[in-house]
mmCIF file of C-alpha atoms in Angstrom:
data_model
loop_
_atom_site.group_PDB
_atom_site.id
_atom_site.type_symbol
_atom_site.label_atom_id
_atom_site.label_comp_id
_atom_site.label_asym_id
_atom_site.label_seq_id
_atom_site.Cartn_x
_atom_site.Cartn_y
_atom_site.Cartn_z
ATOM 1 C CA UNK A 1 42.811 77.440 -8.352
ATOM 2 C CA UNK A 2 44.334 80.573 -6.829
ATOM 3 C CA UNK A 3 46.970 80.860 -9.543
ATOM 4 C CA UNK A 4 44.363 80.872 -12.309
ATOM 5 C CA UNK A 5 42.464 83.644 -10.495
ATOM 6 C CA UNK A 6 45.657 85.684 -10.117
ATOM 7 C CA UNK A 7 46.695 85.242 -13.776
ATOM 8 C CA UNK A 8 43.182 86.167 -14.980
ATOM 9 C CA UNK A 9 43.273 89.406 -12.965
ATOM 10 C CA UNK A 10 46.756 90.227 -14.242
ATOM 11 C CA UNK A 11 45.719 89.626 -17.864
ATOM 12 C CA UNK A 12 42.660 91.868 -17.509
ATOM 13 C CA UNK A 13 44.821 94.623 -15.991
ATOM 14 C CA UNK A 14 47.526 94.189 -18.618
ATOM 15 C CA UNK A 15 45.339 94.141 -21.738
ATOM 16 C CA UNK A 16 42.263 96.403 -22.024
ATOM 17 C CA UNK A 17 39.169 94.860 -23.656
ATOM 18 C CA UNK A 18 39.662 96.960 -26.793
ATOM 19 C CA UNK A 19 43.098 95.428 -27.390
ATOM 20 C CA UNK A 20 42.223 91.832 -26.487
ATOM 21 C CA UNK A 21 42.042 90.550 -30.062
ATOM 22 C CA UNK A 22 45.311 92.189 -31.200
ATOM 23 C CA UNK A 23 47.663 92.087 -28.198
ATOM 24 C CA UNK A 24 49.556 88.922 -27.233
ATOM 25 C CA UNK A 25 50.842 88.729 -23.660
ATOM 26 C CA UNK A 26 54.186 87.018 -23.130
ATOM 27 C CA UNK A 27 53.987 84.835 -20.026
ATOM 28 C CA UNK A 28 56.861 82.778 -18.615
ATOM 29 C CA UNK A 29 56.341 79.927 -16.192
ATOM 30 C CA UNK A 30 59.674 79.450 -14.405
ATOM 31 C CA UNK A 31 59.934 76.075 -12.717
ATOM 32 C CA UNK A 32 57.103 74.683 -14.851
ATOM 33 C CA UNK A 33 57.356 71.165 -13.393
ATOM 34 C CA UNK A 34 54.869 68.846 -15.057
ATOM 35 C CA UNK A 35 52.676 71.688 -16.234
ATOM 36 C CA UNK A 36 49.973 72.714 -13.708
ATOM 37 C CA UNK A 37 50.846 76.423 -13.978
ATOM 38 C CA UNK A 38 51.018 76.202 -17.773
ATOM 39 C CA UNK A 39 47.493 74.793 -17.728
ATOM 40 C CA UNK A 40 46.310 77.446 -15.237
ATOM 41 C CA UNK A 41 47.764 80.190 -17.471
ATOM 42 C CA UNK A 42 46.050 78.918 -20.613
ATOM 43 C CA UNK A 43 42.754 78.470 -18.779
ATOM 44 C CA UNK A 44 43.046 82.057 -17.507
ATOM 45 C CA UNK A 45 43.646 83.256 -21.077
ATOM 46 C CA UNK A 46 40.586 81.373 -22.286
ATOM 47 C CA UNK A 47 38.468 82.682 -19.414
ATOM 48 C CA UNK A 48 39.461 86.315 -20.048
ATOM 49 C CA UNK A 49 39.579 86.163 -23.849
ATOM 50 C CA UNK A 50 43.243 87.219 -23.921
ATOM 51 C CA UNK A 51 45.961 85.912 -26.245
ATOM 52 C CA UNK A 52 49.035 84.302 -24.689
ATOM 53 C CA UNK A 53 52.495 83.224 -25.714
ATOM 54 C CA UNK A 54 53.892 80.912 -23.017
ATOM 55 C CA UNK A 55 57.465 79.913 -22.252
ATOM 56 C CA UNK A 56 57.658 76.938 -19.863
ATOM 57 C CA UNK A 57 61.132 76.870 -18.248
ATOM 58 C CA UNK A 58 62.085 73.687 -16.394
ATOM 59 C CA UNK A 59 65.482 72.221 -15.462
ATOM 60 C CA UNK A 60 64.381 68.695 -14.460
ATOM 61 C CA UNK A 61 64.726 66.536 -17.609
ATOM 62 C CA UNK A 62 62.098 64.053 -16.413
ATOM 63 C CA UNK A 63 59.527 66.821 -15.943
ATOM 64 C CA UNK A 64 60.428 68.185 -19.398
ATOM 65 C CA UNK A 65 59.488 64.836 -20.984
ATOM 66 C CA UNK A 66 56.076 65.031 -19.251
ATOM 67 C CA UNK A 67 55.667 68.662 -20.376
ATOM 68 C CA UNK A 68 56.293 67.741 -24.022
ATOM 69 C CA UNK A 69 53.671 64.985 -23.800
ATOM 70 C CA UNK A 70 51.174 67.368 -22.191
ATOM 71 C CA UNK A 71 51.689 70.074 -24.839
ATOM 72 C CA UNK A 72 51.248 67.528 -27.626
ATOM 73 C CA UNK A 73 48.197 65.928 -26.006
ATOM 74 C CA UNK A 74 46.469 69.297 -25.461
ATOM 75 C CA UNK A 75 47.463 70.717 -28.856
ATOM 76 C CA UNK A 76 49.323 73.696 -27.351
ATOM 77 C CA UNK A 77 52.323 73.517 -29.755
ATOM 78 C CA UNK A 78 51.624 76.955 -31.267
ATOM 79 C CA UNK A 79 51.273 78.651 -27.888
ATOM 80 C CA UNK A 80 53.758 76.965 -25.540
ATOM 81 C CA UNK A 81 57.547 76.864 -25.952
ATOM 82 C CA UNK A 82 59.289 74.423 -23.615
ATOM 83 C CA UNK A 83 62.738 75.492 -22.407
ATOM 84 C CA UNK A 84 64.834 72.743 -20.802
ATOM 85 C CA UNK A 85 67.167 74.886 -18.705
ATOM 86 C CA UNK A 86 67.893 76.316 -15.243
ATOM 87 C CA UNK A 87 66.082 79.669 -15.124
ATOM 88 C CA UNK A 88 69.202 81.276 -13.669
ATOM 89 C CA UNK A 89 71.219 80.396 -16.799
ATOM 90 C CA UNK A 90 68.660 80.827 -19.600
ATOM 91 C CA UNK A 91 68.973 83.665 -22.107
ATOM 92 C CA UNK A 92 65.391 84.551 -22.972
ATOM 93 C CA UNK A 93 64.700 85.622 -26.582
ATOM 94 C CA UNK A 94 62.252 88.313 -25.394
ATOM 95 C CA UNK A 95 60.987 89.915 -22.196
ATOM 96 C CA UNK A 96 57.902 88.732 -20.345
ATOM 97 C CA UNK A 97 54.818 90.716 -19.389
ATOM 98 C CA UNK A 98 54.045 88.194 -16.633
ATOM 99 C CA UNK A 99 56.440 85.902 -14.751
ATOM 100 C CA UNK A 100 54.687 83.009 -12.976
ATOM 101 C CA UNK A 101 56.416 80.732 -10.456
ATOM 102 C CA UNK A 102 55.585 78.317 -7.670
ATOM 103 C CA UNK A 103 58.864 77.871 -5.844
ATOM 104 C CA UNK A 104 57.430 78.311 -2.363
ATOM 105 C CA UNK A 105 58.264 76.037 0.530
ATOM 106 C CA UNK A 106 56.429 75.620 3.827
ATOM 107 C CA UNK A 107 58.354 78.603 5.221
ATOM 108 C CA UNK A 108 57.935 80.647 2.041
ATOM 109 C CA UNK A 109 61.569 81.279 1.150
ATOM 110 C CA UNK A 110 63.039 77.921 2.273
ATOM 111 C CA UNK A 111 63.174 76.436 -1.248
ATOM 112 C CA UNK A 112 65.233 79.339 -2.638
ATOM 113 C CA UNK A 113 62.387 81.209 -4.306
ATOM 114 C CA UNK A 114 64.132 84.590 -3.682
ATOM 115 C CA UNK A 115 67.397 83.432 -5.270
ATOM 116 C CA UNK A 116 65.660 81.771 -8.237
ATOM 117 C CA UNK A 117 63.409 84.760 -8.924
ATOM 118 C CA UNK A 118 66.319 87.191 -8.613
ATOM 119 C CA UNK A 119 67.912 85.171 -11.420
ATOM 120 C CA UNK A 120 64.723 85.067 -13.512
ATOM 121 C CA UNK A 121 63.779 88.719 -12.952
ATOM 122 C CA UNK A 122 65.977 89.841 -15.839
ATOM 123 C CA UNK A 123 63.429 88.295 -18.255
ATOM 124 C CA UNK A 124 60.686 90.582 -16.986
ATOM 125 C CA UNK A 125 59.742 93.863 -18.645
ATOM 126 C CA UNK A 126 60.342 96.897 -16.432
ATOM 127 C CA UNK A 127 56.586 97.236 -15.869
ATOM 128 C CA UNK A 128 56.037 93.463 -15.802
ATOM 129 C CA UNK A 129 54.106 91.482 -13.192
ATOM 130 C CA UNK A 130 55.501 88.735 -10.949
ATOM 131 C CA UNK A 131 53.076 86.112 -9.639
ATOM 132 C CA UNK A 132 53.600 85.799 -6.660
ATOM 133 C CA UNK A 133 54.356 89.438 -5.924
ATOM 134 C CA UNK A 134 55.382 88.779 -2.304
ATOM 135 C CA UNK A 135 55.472 86.175 0.447
ATOM 136 C CA UNK A 136 55.997 86.253 4.199
ATOM 137 C CA UNK A 137 57.034 83.551 6.655
ATOM 138 C CA UNK A 138 55.426 83.239 10.108
ATOM 139 C CA UNK A 139 56.330 81.382 13.301
ATOM 140 C CA UNK A 140 54.683 80.523 16.600
ATOM 141 C CA UNK A 141 55.923 78.646 19.694
ATOM 142 C CA UNK A 142 54.470 75.190 20.181
ATOM 143 C CA UNK A 143 54.398 72.370 22.701
ATOM 144 C CA UNK A 144 55.108 69.229 20.708
ATOM 145 C CA UNK A 145 56.459 66.476 22.941
ATOM 146 C CA UNK A 146 56.057 63.707 20.344
ATOM 147 C CA UNK A 147 57.960 65.676 17.703
ATOM 148 C CA UNK A 148 60.609 66.617 20.255
ATOM 149 C CA UNK A 149 61.070 62.999 21.325
ATOM 150 C CA UNK A 150 61.279 61.841 17.699
ATOM 151 C CA UNK A 151 64.105 64.329 17.130
ATOM 152 C CA UNK A 152 65.788 63.446 20.442
ATOM 153 C CA UNK A 153 65.758 59.723 19.640
ATOM 154 C CA UNK A 154 68.499 60.271 17.040
ATOM 155 C CA UNK A 155 70.857 61.219 19.887
ATOM 156 C CA UNK A 156 72.804 63.783 17.886
ATOM 157 C CA UNK A 157 73.060 67.529 17.368
ATOM 158 C CA UNK A 158 72.334 67.507 13.627
ATOM 159 C CA UNK A 159 68.694 66.494 14.089
ATOM 160 C CA UNK A 160 68.092 69.271 16.638
ATOM 161 C CA UNK A 161 69.479 71.792 14.136
ATOM 162 C CA UNK A 162 67.306 70.705 11.219
ATOM 163 C CA UNK A 163 63.884 72.046 10.247
ATOM 164 C CA UNK A 164 61.216 69.440 9.444
ATOM 165 C CA UNK A 165 58.167 69.672 7.211
ATOM 166 C CA UNK A 166 55.431 67.988 9.250
ATOM 167 C CA UNK A 167 51.678 67.666 9.511
ATOM 168 C CA UNK A 168 51.067 69.035 12.990
ATOM 169 C CA UNK A 169 48.751 66.743 14.961
ATOM 170 C CA UNK A 170 49.130 66.592 18.729
ATOM 171 C CA UNK A 171 50.637 70.010 19.373
ATOM 172 C CA UNK A 172 49.584 73.027 21.422
ATOM 173 C CA UNK A 173 49.939 76.385 19.684
ATOM 174 C CA UNK A 174 51.003 78.654 22.530
ATOM 175 C CA UNK A 175 50.606 82.135 21.005
ATOM 176 C CA UNK A 176 49.382 83.700 17.751
ATOM 177 C CA UNK A 177 51.811 83.648 14.812
ATOM 178 C CA UNK A 178 54.103 86.579 14.030
ATOM 179 C CA UNK A 179 55.647 87.496 10.662
ATOM 180 C CA UNK A 180 59.352 86.766 10.189
ATOM 181 C CA UNK A 181 60.749 87.439 6.689
ATOM 182 C CA UNK A 182 59.146 89.093 3.651
ATOM 183 C CA UNK A 183 60.308 89.046 0.030
ATOM 184 C CA UNK A 184 58.859 91.165 -2.797
ATOM 185 C CA UNK A 185 59.094 90.515 -6.551
ATOM 186 C CA UNK A 186 60.230 92.021 -8.782
ATOM 187 C CA UNK A 187 62.912 93.597 -6.581
ATOM 188 C CA UNK A 188 64.774 96.363 -8.401
ATOM 189 C CA UNK A 189 66.735 97.576 -5.375
ATOM 190 C CA UNK A 190 70.379 98.139 -6.270
ATOM 191 C CA UNK A 191 71.774 96.529 -3.106
ATOM 192 C CA UNK A 192 69.880 93.281 -3.293
ATOM 193 C CA UNK A 193 70.379 91.065 -0.274
ATOM 194 C CA UNK A 194 68.381 87.994 0.682
ATOM 195 C CA UNK A 195 69.896 87.693 4.166
ATOM 196 C CA UNK A 196 67.411 88.476 6.922
ATOM 197 C CA UNK A 197 67.300 88.806 10.711
ATOM 198 C CA UNK A 198 64.268 89.162 12.976
ATOM 199 C CA UNK A 199 63.809 89.342 16.734
ATOM 200 C CA UNK A 200 60.330 88.339 17.928
ATOM 201 C CA UNK A 201 58.576 88.413 21.285
ATOM 202 C CA UNK A 202 55.685 86.105 22.126
ATOM 203 C CA UNK A 203 53.410 86.419 25.163
ATOM 204 C CA UNK A 204 51.954 83.215 26.529
ATOM 205 C CA UNK A 205 48.404 83.985 27.736
ATOM 206 C CA UNK A 206 48.105 84.250 31.526
ATOM 207 C CA UNK A 207 45.259 81.743 31.711
ATOM 208 C CA UNK A 208 47.414 78.995 30.148
ATOM 209 C CA UNK A 209 49.632 78.325 33.141
ATOM 210 C CA UNK A 210 53.328 77.571 32.596
ATOM 211 C CA UNK A 211 54.098 75.905 29.269
ATOM 212 C CA UNK A 212 56.908 73.892 27.731
ATOM 213 C CA UNK A 213 58.189 75.213 24.384
ATOM 214 C CA UNK A 214 59.698 72.426 22.257
ATOM 215 C CA UNK A 215 60.248 74.579 19.198
ATOM 216 C CA UNK A 216 58.521 76.749 16.612
ATOM 217 C CA UNK A 217 55.994 75.983 13.901
ATOM 218 C CA UNK A 218 56.583 77.877 10.662
ATOM 219 C CA UNK A 219 54.135 78.822 7.902
ATOM 220 C CA UNK A 220 53.870 81.181 4.930
ATOM 221 C CA UNK A 221 51.386 83.444 3.227
ATOM 222 C CA UNK A 222 51.892 84.613 -0.368
ATOM 223 C CA UNK A 223 50.246 87.448 -2.272
ATOM 224 C CA UNK A 224 49.914 86.081 -5.784
ATOM 225 C CA UNK A 225 48.430 89.232 -7.327
ATOM 226 C CA UNK A 226 46.589 92.120 -5.652
ATOM 227 C CA UNK A 227 43.959 90.484 -3.383
ATOM 228 C CA UNK A 228 44.607 86.866 -4.424
ATOM 229 C CA UNK A 229 46.391 85.000 -1.613
ATOM 230 C CA UNK A 230 47.784 81.530 -1.095
ATOM 231 C CA UNK A 231 49.145 80.183 2.157
ATOM 232 C CA UNK A 232 49.081 77.969 5.233
ATOM 233 C CA UNK A 233 49.318 80.556 8.050
ATOM 234 C CA UNK A 234 46.510 79.234 10.285
ATOM 235 C CA UNK A 235 44.438 82.439 10.640
ATOM 236 C CA UNK A 236 44.236 83.012 6.856
ATOM 237 C CA UNK A 237 45.049 79.634 5.307
ATOM 238 C CA UNK A 238 43.776 78.871 1.811
ATOM 239 C CA UNK A 239 40.870 76.406 2.242
ATOM 240 C CA UNK A 240 41.241 72.799 1.029
ATOM 241 C CA UNK A 241 44.894 73.085 0.191
ATOM 242 C CA UNK A 242 47.115 70.101 0.963
ATOM 243 C CA UNK A 243 50.255 70.969 -1.028
ATOM 244 C CA UNK A 244 52.143 72.263 2.021
ATOM 245 C CA UNK A 245 52.471 71.207 5.644
ATOM 246 C CA UNK A 246 53.982 73.362 8.383
ATOM 247 C CA UNK A 247 57.708 73.429 9.139
ATOM 248 C CA UNK A 248 59.087 72.687 12.634
ATOM 249 C CA UNK A 249 62.217 74.302 14.089
ATOM 250 C CA UNK A 250 63.144 72.309 17.225
ATOM 251 C CA UNK A 251 64.943 73.537 20.336
ATOM 252 C CA UNK A 252 67.790 71.429 21.730
ATOM 253 C CA UNK A 253 66.438 71.928 25.254
ATOM 254 C CA UNK A 254 62.715 72.623 25.817
ATOM 255 C CA UNK A 255 62.133 75.969 27.529
ATOM 256 C CA UNK A 256 59.595 76.457 30.298
ATOM 257 C CA UNK A 257 57.725 79.754 29.996
ATOM 258 C CA UNK A 258 55.684 81.186 32.854
ATOM 259 C CA UNK A 259 52.343 82.856 32.048
ATOM 260 C CA UNK A 260 52.742 86.534 31.223
ATOM 261 C CA UNK A 261 56.511 86.343 30.805
ATOM 262 C CA UNK A 262 57.848 87.082 27.309
ATOM 263 C CA UNK A 263 59.458 84.493 25.071
ATOM 264 C CA UNK A 264 62.099 86.177 22.917
ATOM 265 C CA UNK A 265 63.362 84.413 19.810
ATOM 266 C CA UNK A 266 65.831 85.350 17.068
ATOM 267 C CA UNK A 267 65.751 84.032 13.499
ATOM 268 C CA UNK A 268 68.352 84.511 10.782
ATOM 269 C CA UNK A 269 68.251 83.657 7.085
ATOM 270 C CA UNK A 270 71.902 83.368 6.033
ATOM 271 C CA UNK A 271 73.344 83.225 2.519
ATOM 272 C CA UNK A 272 76.732 81.836 1.523
ATOM 273 C CA UNK A 273 78.259 81.382 -1.924
ATOM 274 C CA UNK A 274 76.930 77.834 -2.249
ATOM 275 C CA UNK A 275 74.099 77.487 0.287
ATOM 276 C CA UNK A 276 71.301 79.185 2.234
ATOM 277 C CA UNK A 277 70.420 78.248 5.810
ATOM 278 C CA UNK A 278 68.520 79.361 8.922
ATOM 279 C CA UNK A 279 69.837 79.929 12.426
ATOM 280 C CA UNK A 280 67.622 80.370 15.479
ATOM 281 C CA UNK A 281 67.865 80.833 19.231
ATOM 282 C CA UNK A 282 65.904 81.922 22.293
ATOM 283 C CA UNK A 283 67.185 84.695 24.590
ATOM 284 C CA UNK A 284 64.342 84.928 27.115
ATOM 285 C CA UNK A 285 63.200 83.606 29.600
ATOM 286 C CA UNK A 286 66.600 81.899 29.391
ATOM 287 C CA UNK A 287 69.172 81.797 26.609
ATOM 288 C CA UNK A 288 69.553 78.822 24.314
ATOM 289 C CA UNK A 289 72.513 78.105 22.035
ATOM 290 C CA UNK A 290 72.324 79.428 18.473
ATOM 291 C CA UNK A 291 70.990 76.485 16.475
ATOM 292 C CA UNK A 292 72.602 75.530 13.139
ATOM 293 C CA UNK A 293 75.441 78.034 13.413
ATOM 294 C CA UNK A 294 77.055 78.612 9.988
ATOM 295 C CA UNK A 295 74.658 76.070 8.509
ATOM 296 C CA UNK A 296 76.676 73.220 10.016
ATOM 297 C CA UNK A 297 73.716 70.810 10.236
ATOM 298 C CA UNK A 298 71.053 71.932 7.756
ATOM 299 C CA UNK A 299 71.124 74.007 4.576
ATOM 300 C CA UNK A 300 69.748 74.277 1.038
ATOM 301 C CA UNK A 301 72.341 74.189 -1.738
ATOM 302 C CA UNK A 302 72.336 76.960 -4.328
#
């Protein structure tokens, strides 16, 4: 598991061999769920011969019940403290050396990982390590007539202004992916802002002929720690990983692109007081409306 590899490397960097028997590393799993990252952390500690004190923070009461059972079953009571709380509201009794989270969505930041980790960052020591340390979203134009027709069949605007997590089958990927938004953790910048805007240009290869763009496929790639990656961006996807499918941003009207002519697209990540949403539009070869303006159709609640 990539997380176990990342945590092992972080523990070895954090605690020199000479201090392994004396030093205890404080590790917090924020959004612990039913415990896979708690298990990965303890396996990493065993593998590296490092001592751990783990806080497992989870706001879903059903998952907390499962966590308690797991800790009892595995005999981790002396090592793991379960905290039933939203990480943004918890007052931690001490600071963490390592903050571990898996809040990533198919588009990286679309499940509010930046907002959640901004809230949890205050638990981290000034020289502490966040796993993941960064993540980037990617998009590429696709021909996807079946997906487009599925969206169109609803006969309303809302469905054309919603992003869908889908397993891409019968689609044509029309150009290589390009990076959209990047977030780094911890982020100690004084003017922290999770709003983003990116203008991208794609070139459809000349040998393709004219193509119909029905929308954009989105992916992510995360750096967990140093050279340990996790992601679904096609050119560097983690092998044998089925936890995430791609995300699809549809266009209200398909756009025909001639070979060699640029396709220009704009993406925004917008933040309000109670929600986060994306807006997107095409400006070349012909302009499209701005999709999901002000988050009117699709958003994630804070």
